[in-house]
CSV table of C-alpha atoms and ligand atoms in Angstrom, one decimal:
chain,number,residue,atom,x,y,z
E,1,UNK,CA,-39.9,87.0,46.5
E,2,UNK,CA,-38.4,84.3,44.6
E,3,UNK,CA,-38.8,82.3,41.8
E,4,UNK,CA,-41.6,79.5,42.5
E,5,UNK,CA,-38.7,76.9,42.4
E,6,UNK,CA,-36.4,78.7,44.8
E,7,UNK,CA,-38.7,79.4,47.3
E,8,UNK,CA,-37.7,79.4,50.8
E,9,UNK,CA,-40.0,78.0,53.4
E,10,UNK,CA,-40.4,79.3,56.6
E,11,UNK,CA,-41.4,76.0,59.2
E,12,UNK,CA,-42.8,75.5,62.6
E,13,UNK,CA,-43.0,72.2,64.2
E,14,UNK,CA,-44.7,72.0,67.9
E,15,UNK,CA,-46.8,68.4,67.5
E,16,UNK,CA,-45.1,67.0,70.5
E,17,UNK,CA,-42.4,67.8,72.6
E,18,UNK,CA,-40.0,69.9,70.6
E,19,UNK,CA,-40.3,73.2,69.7
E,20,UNK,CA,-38.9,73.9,66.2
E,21,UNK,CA,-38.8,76.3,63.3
E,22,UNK,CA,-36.5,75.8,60.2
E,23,UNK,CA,-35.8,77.6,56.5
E,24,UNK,CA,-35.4,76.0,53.6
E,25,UNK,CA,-35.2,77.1,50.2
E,26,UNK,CA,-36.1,74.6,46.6
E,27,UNK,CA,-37.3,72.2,49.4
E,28,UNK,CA,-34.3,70.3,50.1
E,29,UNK,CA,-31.3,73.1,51.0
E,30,UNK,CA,-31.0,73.5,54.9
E,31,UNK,CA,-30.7,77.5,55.6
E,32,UNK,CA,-31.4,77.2,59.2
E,33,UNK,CA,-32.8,74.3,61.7
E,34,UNK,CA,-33.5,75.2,65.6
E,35,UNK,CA,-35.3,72.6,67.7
E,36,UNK,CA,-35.6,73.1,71.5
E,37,UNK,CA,-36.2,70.2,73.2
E,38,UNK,CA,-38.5,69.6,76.3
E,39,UNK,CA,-36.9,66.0,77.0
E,40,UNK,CA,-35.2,66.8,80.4
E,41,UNK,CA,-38.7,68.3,81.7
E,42,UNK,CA,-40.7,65.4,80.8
E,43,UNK,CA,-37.6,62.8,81.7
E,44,UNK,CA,-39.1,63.6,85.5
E,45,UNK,CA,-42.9,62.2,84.4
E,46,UNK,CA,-41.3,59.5,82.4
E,47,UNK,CA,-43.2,60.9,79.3
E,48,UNK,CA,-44.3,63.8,77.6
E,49,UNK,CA,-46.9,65.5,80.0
E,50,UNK,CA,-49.4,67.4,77.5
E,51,UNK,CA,-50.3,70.3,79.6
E,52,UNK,CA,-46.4,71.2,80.7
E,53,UNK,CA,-45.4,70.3,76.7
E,54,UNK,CA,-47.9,73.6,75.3
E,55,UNK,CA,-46.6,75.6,77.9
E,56,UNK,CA,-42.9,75.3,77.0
E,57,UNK,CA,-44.1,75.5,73.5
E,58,UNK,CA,-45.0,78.7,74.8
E,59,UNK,CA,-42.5,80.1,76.1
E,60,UNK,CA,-40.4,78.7,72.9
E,61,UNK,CA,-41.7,79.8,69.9
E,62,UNK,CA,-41.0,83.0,69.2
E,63,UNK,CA,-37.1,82.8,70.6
E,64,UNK,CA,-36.8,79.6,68.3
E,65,UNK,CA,-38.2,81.3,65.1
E,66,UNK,CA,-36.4,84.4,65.8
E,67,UNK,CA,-33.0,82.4,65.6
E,68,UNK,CA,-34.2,80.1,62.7
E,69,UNK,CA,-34.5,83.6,60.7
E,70,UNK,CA,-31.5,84.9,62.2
E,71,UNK,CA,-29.6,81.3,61.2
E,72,UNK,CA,-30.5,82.0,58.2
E,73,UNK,CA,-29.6,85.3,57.5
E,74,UNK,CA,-33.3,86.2,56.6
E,75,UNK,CA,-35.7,89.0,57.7
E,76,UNK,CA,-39.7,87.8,57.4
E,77,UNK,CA,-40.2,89.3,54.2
E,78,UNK,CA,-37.6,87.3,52.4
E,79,UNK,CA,-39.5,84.0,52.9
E,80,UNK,CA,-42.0,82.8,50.2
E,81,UNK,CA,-44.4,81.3,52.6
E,82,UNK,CA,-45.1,79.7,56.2
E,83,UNK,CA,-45.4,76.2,56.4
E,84,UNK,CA,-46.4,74.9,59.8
E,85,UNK,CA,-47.4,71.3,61.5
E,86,UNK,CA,-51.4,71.0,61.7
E,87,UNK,CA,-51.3,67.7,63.0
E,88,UNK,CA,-51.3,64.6,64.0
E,89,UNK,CA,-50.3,65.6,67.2
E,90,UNK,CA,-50.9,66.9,71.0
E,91,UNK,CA,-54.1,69.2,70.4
E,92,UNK,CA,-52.7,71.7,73.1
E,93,UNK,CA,-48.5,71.7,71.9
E,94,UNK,CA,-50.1,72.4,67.7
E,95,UNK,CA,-52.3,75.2,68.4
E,96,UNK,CA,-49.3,76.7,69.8
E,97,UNK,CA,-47.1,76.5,66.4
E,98,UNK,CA,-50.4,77.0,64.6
E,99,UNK,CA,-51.2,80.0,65.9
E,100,UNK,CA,-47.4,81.9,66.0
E,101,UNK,CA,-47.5,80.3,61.9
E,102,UNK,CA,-50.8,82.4,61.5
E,103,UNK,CA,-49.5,85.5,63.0
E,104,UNK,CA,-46.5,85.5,61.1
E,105,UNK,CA,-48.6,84.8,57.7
E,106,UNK,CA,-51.2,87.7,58.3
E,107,UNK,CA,-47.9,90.1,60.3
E,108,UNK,CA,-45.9,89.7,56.7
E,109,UNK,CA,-48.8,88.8,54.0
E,110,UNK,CA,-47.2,85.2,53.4
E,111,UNK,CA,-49.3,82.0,52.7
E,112,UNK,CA,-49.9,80.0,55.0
E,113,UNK,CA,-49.7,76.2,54.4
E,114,UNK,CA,-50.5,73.5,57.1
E,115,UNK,CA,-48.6,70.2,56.9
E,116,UNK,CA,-49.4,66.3,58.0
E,117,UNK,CA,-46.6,65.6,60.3
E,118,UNK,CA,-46.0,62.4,59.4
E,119,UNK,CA,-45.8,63.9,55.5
E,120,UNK,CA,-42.9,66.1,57.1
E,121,UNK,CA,-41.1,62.5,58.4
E,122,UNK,CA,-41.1,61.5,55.0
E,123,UNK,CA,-39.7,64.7,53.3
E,124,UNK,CA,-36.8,64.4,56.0
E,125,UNK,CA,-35.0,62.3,53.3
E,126,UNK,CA,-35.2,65.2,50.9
E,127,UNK,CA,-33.2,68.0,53.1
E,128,UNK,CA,-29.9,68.7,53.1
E,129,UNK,CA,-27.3,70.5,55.1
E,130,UNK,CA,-24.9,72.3,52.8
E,131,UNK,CA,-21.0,71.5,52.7
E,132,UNK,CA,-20.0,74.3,50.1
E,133,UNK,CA,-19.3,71.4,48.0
E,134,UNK,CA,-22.1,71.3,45.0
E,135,UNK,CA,-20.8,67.2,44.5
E,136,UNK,CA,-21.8,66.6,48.2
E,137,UNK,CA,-25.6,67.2,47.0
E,138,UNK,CA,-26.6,63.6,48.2
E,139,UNK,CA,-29.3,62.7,45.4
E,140,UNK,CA,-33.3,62.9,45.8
E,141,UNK,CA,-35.3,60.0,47.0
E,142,UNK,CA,-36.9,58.4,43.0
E,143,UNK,CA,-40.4,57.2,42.7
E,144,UNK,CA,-41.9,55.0,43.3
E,145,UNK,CA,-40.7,54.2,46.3
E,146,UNK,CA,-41.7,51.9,49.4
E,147,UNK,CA,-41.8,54.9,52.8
E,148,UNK,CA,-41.3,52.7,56.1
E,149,UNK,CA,-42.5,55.2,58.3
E,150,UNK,CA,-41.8,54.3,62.3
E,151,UNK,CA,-42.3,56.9,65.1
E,152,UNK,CA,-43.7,57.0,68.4
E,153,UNK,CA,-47.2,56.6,67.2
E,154,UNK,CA,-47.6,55.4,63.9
E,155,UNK,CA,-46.1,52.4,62.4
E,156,UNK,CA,-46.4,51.9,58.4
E,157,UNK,CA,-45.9,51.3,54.7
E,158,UNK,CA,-46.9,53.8,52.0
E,159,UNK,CA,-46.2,53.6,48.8
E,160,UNK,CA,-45.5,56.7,46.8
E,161,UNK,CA,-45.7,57.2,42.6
E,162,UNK,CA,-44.9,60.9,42.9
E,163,UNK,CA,-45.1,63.5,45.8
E,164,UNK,CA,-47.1,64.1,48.0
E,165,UNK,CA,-49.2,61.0,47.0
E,166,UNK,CA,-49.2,58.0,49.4
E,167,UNK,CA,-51.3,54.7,49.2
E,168,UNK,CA,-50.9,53.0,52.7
E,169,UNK,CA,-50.2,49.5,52.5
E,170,UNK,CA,-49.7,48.3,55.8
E,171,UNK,CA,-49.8,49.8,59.5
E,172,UNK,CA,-49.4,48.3,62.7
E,173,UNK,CA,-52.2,46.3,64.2
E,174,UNK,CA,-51.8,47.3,67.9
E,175,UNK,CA,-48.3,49.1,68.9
E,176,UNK,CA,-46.5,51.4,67.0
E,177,UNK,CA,-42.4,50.5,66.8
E,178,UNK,CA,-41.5,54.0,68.8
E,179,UNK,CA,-43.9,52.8,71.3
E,180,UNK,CA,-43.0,49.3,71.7
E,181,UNK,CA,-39.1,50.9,72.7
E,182,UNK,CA,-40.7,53.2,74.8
E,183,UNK,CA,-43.1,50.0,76.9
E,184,UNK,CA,-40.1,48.0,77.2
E,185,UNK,CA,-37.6,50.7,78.1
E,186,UNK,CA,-39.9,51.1,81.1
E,187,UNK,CA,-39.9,47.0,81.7
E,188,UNK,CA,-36.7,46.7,81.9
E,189,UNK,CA,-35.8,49.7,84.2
E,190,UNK,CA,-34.7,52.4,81.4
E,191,UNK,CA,-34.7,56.2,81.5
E,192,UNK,CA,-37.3,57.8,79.2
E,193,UNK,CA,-36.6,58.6,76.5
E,194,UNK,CA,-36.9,54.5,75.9
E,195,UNK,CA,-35.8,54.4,72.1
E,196,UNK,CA,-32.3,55.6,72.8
E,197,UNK,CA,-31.9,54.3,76.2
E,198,UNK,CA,-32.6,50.6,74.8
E,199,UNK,CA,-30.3,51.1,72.0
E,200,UNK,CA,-27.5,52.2,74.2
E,201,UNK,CA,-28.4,49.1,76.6
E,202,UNK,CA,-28.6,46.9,73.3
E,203,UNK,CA,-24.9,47.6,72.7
E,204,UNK,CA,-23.0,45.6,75.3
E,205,UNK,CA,-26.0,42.8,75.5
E,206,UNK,CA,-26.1,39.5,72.5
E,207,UNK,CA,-29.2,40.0,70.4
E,208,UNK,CA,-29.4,35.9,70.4
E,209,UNK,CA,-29.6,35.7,73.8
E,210,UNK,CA,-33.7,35.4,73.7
E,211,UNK,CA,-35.4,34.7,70.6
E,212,UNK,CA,-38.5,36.9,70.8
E,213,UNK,CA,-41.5,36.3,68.1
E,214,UNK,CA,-40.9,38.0,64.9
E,215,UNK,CA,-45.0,38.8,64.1
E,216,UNK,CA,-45.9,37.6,60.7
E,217,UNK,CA,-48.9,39.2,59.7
E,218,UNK,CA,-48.8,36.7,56.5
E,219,UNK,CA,-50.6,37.9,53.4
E,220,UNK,CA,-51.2,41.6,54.4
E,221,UNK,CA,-48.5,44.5,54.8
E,222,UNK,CA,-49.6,45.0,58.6
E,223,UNK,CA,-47.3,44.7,61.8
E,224,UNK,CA,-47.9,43.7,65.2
E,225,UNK,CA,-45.2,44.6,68.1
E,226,UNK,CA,-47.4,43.5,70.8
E,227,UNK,CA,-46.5,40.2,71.2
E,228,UNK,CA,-42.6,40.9,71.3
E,229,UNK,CA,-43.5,43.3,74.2
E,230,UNK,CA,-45.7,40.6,75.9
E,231,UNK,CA,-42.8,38.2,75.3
E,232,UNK,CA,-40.3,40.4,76.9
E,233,UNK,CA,-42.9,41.0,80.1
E,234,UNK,CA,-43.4,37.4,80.6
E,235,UNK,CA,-39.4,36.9,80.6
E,236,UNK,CA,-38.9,39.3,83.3
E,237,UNK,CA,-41.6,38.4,85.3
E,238,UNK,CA,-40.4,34.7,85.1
E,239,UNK,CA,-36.8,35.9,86.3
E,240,UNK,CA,-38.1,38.0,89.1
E,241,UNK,CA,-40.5,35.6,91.0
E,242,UNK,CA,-36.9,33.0,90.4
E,243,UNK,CA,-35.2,35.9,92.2
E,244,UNK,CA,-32.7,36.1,89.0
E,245,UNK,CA,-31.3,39.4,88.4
E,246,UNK,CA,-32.4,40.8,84.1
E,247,UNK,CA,-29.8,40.7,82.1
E,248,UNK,CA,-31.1,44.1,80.6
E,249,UNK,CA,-28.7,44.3,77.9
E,250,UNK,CA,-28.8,41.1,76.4
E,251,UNK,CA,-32.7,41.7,76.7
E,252,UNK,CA,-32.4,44.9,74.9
E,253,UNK,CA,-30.2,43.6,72.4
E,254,UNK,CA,-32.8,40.4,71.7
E,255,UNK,CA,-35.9,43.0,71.8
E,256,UNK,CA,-34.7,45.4,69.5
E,257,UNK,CA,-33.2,42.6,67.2
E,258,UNK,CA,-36.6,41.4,66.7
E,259,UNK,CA,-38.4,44.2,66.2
E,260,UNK,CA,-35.2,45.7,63.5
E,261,UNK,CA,-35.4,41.6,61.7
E,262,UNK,CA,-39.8,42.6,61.6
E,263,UNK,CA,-39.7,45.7,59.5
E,264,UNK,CA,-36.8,44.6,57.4
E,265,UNK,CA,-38.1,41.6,56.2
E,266,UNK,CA,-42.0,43.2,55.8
E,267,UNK,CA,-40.7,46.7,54.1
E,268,UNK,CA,-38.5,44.2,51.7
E,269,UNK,CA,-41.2,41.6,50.6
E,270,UNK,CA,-43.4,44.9,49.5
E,271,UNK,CA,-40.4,46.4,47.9
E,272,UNK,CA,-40.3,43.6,45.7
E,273,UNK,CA,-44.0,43.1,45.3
E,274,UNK,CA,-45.2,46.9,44.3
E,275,UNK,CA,-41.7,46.6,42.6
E,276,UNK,CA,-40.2,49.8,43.6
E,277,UNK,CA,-36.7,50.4,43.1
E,278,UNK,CA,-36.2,52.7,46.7
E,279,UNK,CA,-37.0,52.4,50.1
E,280,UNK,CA,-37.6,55.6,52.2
E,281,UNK,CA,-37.6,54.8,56.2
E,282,UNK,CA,-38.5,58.0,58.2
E,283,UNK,CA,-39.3,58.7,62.0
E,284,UNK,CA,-38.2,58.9,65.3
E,285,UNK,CA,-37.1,55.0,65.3
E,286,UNK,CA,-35.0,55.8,61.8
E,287,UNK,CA,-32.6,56.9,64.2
E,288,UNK,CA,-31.9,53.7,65.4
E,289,UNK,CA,-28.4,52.1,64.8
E,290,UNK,CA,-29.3,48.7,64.2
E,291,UNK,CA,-32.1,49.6,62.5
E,292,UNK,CA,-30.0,52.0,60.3
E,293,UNK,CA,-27.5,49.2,59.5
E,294,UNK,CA,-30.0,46.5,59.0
E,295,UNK,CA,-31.4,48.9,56.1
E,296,UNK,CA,-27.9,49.9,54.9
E,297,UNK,CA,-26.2,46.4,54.6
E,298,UNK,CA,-29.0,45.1,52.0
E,299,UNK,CA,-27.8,45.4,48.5
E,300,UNK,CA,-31.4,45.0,47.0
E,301,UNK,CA,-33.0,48.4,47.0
E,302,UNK,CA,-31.5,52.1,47.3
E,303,UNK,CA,-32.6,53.4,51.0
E,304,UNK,CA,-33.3,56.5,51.9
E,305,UNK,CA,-32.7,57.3,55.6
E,306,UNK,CA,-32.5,60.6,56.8
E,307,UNK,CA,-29.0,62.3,58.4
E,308,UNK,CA,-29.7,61.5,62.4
E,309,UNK,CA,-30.5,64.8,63.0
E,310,UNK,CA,-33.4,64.6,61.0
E,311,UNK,CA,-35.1,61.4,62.3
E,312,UNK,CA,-36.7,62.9,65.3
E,313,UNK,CA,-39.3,65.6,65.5
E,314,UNK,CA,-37.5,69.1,63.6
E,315,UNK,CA,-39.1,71.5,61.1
E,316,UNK,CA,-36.9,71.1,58.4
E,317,UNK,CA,-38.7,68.3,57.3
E,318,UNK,CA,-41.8,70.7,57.7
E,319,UNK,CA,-40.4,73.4,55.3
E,320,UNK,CA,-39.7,70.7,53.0
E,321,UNK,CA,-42.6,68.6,52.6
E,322,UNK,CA,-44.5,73.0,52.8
E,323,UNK,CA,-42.4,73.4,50.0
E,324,UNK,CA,-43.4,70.8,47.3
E,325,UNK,CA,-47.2,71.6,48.8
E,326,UNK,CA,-46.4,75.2,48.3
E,327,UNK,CA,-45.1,74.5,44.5
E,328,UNK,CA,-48.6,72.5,44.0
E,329,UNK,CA,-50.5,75.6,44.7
E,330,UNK,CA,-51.2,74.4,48.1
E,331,UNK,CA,-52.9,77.1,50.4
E,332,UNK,CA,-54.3,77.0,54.0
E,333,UNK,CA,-56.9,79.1,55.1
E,334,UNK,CA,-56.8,81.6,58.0
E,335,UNK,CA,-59.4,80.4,59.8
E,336,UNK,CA,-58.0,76.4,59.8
E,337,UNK,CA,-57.8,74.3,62.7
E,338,UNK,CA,-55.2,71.5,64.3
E,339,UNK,CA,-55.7,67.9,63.2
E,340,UNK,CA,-54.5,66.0,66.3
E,341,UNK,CA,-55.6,62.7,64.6
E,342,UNK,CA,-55.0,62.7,61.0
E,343,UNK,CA,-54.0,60.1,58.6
E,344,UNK,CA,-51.5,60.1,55.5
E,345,UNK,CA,-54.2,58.4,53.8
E,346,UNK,CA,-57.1,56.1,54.3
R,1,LIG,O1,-40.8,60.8,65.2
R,1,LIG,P1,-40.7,61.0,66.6
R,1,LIG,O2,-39.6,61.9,67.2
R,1,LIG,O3,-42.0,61.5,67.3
R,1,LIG,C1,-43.2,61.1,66.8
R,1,LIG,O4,-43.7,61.6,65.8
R,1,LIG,O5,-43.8,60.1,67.4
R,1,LIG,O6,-40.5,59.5,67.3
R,1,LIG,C2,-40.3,59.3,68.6
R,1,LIG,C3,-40.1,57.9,68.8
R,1,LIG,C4,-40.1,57.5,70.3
R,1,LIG,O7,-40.9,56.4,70.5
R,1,LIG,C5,-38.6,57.2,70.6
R,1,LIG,O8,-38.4,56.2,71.6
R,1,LIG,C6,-38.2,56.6,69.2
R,1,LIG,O9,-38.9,57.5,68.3
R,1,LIG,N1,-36.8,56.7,69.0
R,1,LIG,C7,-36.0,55.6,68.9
R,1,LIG,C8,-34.6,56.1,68.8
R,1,LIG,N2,-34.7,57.5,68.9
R,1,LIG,C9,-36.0,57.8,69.0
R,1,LIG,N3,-36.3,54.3,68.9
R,1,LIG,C10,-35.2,53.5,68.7
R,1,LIG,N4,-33.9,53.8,68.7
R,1,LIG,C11,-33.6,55.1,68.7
R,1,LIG,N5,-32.3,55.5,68.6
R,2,LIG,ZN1,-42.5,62.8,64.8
């Protein structure tokens, strides 16, 4: 065992369509992350298929927290406690991770602690990968701070006075960003995954070449990405009964120009309102270049975006946001179930 400050986290992450298990120790220093990904099996559906994703999660698990341990030069018994993704989430791929976390908890006499997924996006911004170099320790997020969070199913703005505390500000009204790539990905003719496969169209293409509506949800912290999707079907439905051929890139490029220019400009008008110094922007749709650069090339407010590797699903973030919960005294009990809908906060 180690001190209460040093402890080392054992995480599992199986919410969706990545099997993952990761240590960390004082909640931000990487000993080991492993994520097996299903995304070639559910590139032939064109989506993750729930029933196929728990069965890889299956067959997964224990190889993938085997070499977490093995990563990080760890038996069981030196972790501190097991930290594991209760939800939100695919009811069928969670019980899965829930259920090796338990086993492992009872097998070894660790605590258990359940985590909020979206808590773990969050935390991403805290974990580090060591270089051997103490001065390459990149510096924690500060509070308060304004948390952008934009994945494949939730969309929205928290803002955070200390850890593990949120107040949500904002969320999407209809689609969430990840999901809006994903719909128009398939519009235009793109391979699933559609985040990363309208990015990579987006690069060749001219973001000016169609203005699509930038949503204002004026006097609330809400977003809609509906009507840029709806704006991108009309378009192509236009050029196809003209017999024009899409320009998909410049399409791309226009699309994911107005979604980056969206939550910019919405996640800076809070910063300045709630007066935070920080922004933190976490999720699958952190990975994204443009979005990245949009974030990076303000001089207003420090932003937190996490290393690439950590923007989509992993269980680093896990052990770290099981870690501060684990510091707090946090404590799940045996008999606790998978939350596949479940909140951040009300
Ligand atoms: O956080 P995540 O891995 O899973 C959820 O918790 O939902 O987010 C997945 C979402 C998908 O909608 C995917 O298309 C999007 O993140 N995404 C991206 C990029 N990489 C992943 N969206 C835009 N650009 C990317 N490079
Ligand atoms: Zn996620």
């Amino acid at each position: 065992m180690s001190e209460l400050t040093d402890a080392r986290i054992l995480a599992i992450e199986s919410s969706c369509d990545e099997t993952a298990a990761a240590v960390i120790e004082n909640g931000r220093h990487l000993l080991s992350s492993v994520v097996a990904s299903q995304m070639e099996i559910h590139a032939r559906y064109g989506g993750v298929y729930p029933e196929v994703a728990s069965r890889q999660h299956v067959l997964s698990i224990g190889p993938v927290v085997e070499q977490a341990l093995t990563q990080a030069h760890l038996s069981l018994a030196e972790v501190d406690a097991i930290a594991v993704t209760r939800g939100p989430g695919l009811a069928g791929s969670l019980v899965v991770g829930l259920n090796a976390a338990k086993g492992l908890a009872i097998g070894a006499g660790k605590p258990l602690i359940g985590v909020n997924h979206l808590e773990g996006h969050i935390y991403s911004s805290w974990v580090y990968a060591d270089s051997g170099h103490k001065s390459d320790i990149p510096a924690a997020p500060q509070f308060p701070l304004l948390a952008l969070l934009v994945s494949g199913g939730h969309t929205e703005l928290n803002l955070m006075t200390g850890h593990l505390t949120y107040r949500r500000l904002g969320a999407t009204l209809d689609d969430a960003a990840g999901e809006a790539f994903d719909k128009t990905a398939r519009l235009l003719g793109l391979p699933y995954p559609g985040g990363p496969s309208v990015q990579s169209a987006a690069e060749t293409g001219n973001p000016f070449a169609f203005r699509f509506p930038r949503a204002r949800t004026d006097g609330a912290w809400d977003f809609s990405f509906s009507g840029i999707k709806t704006a991108v079907l009309r378009e192509v439905r236009r050029m196809q009964a003209n017999g024009v051929a899409i320009p998909v890139a410049d399409m791309a490029a226009s699309f994911q120009a107005a979604i980056v220019d969206t939550l910019l400009a919405k996640t800076l008008a809070a910063a300045r309102e709630f007066g935070v110094s920080e922004i933190l922007v976490a999720g699958g749709v952190s990975a994204n270049k443009a979005l990245r650069a949009a974030f990076m090339n303000q001089a207003e407010f420090k932003v937190n975006i996490p290393k690439f590797a950590f923007c989509t699903d992993n269980a680093a973030m896990i052990a770290s946001a099981g870690y501060f919960r684990y510091t707090q005294g946090d404590r799940s009990a045996l008999d606790m179930d998978v939350m596949p809908t479940w909140p951040l906060s009300s």
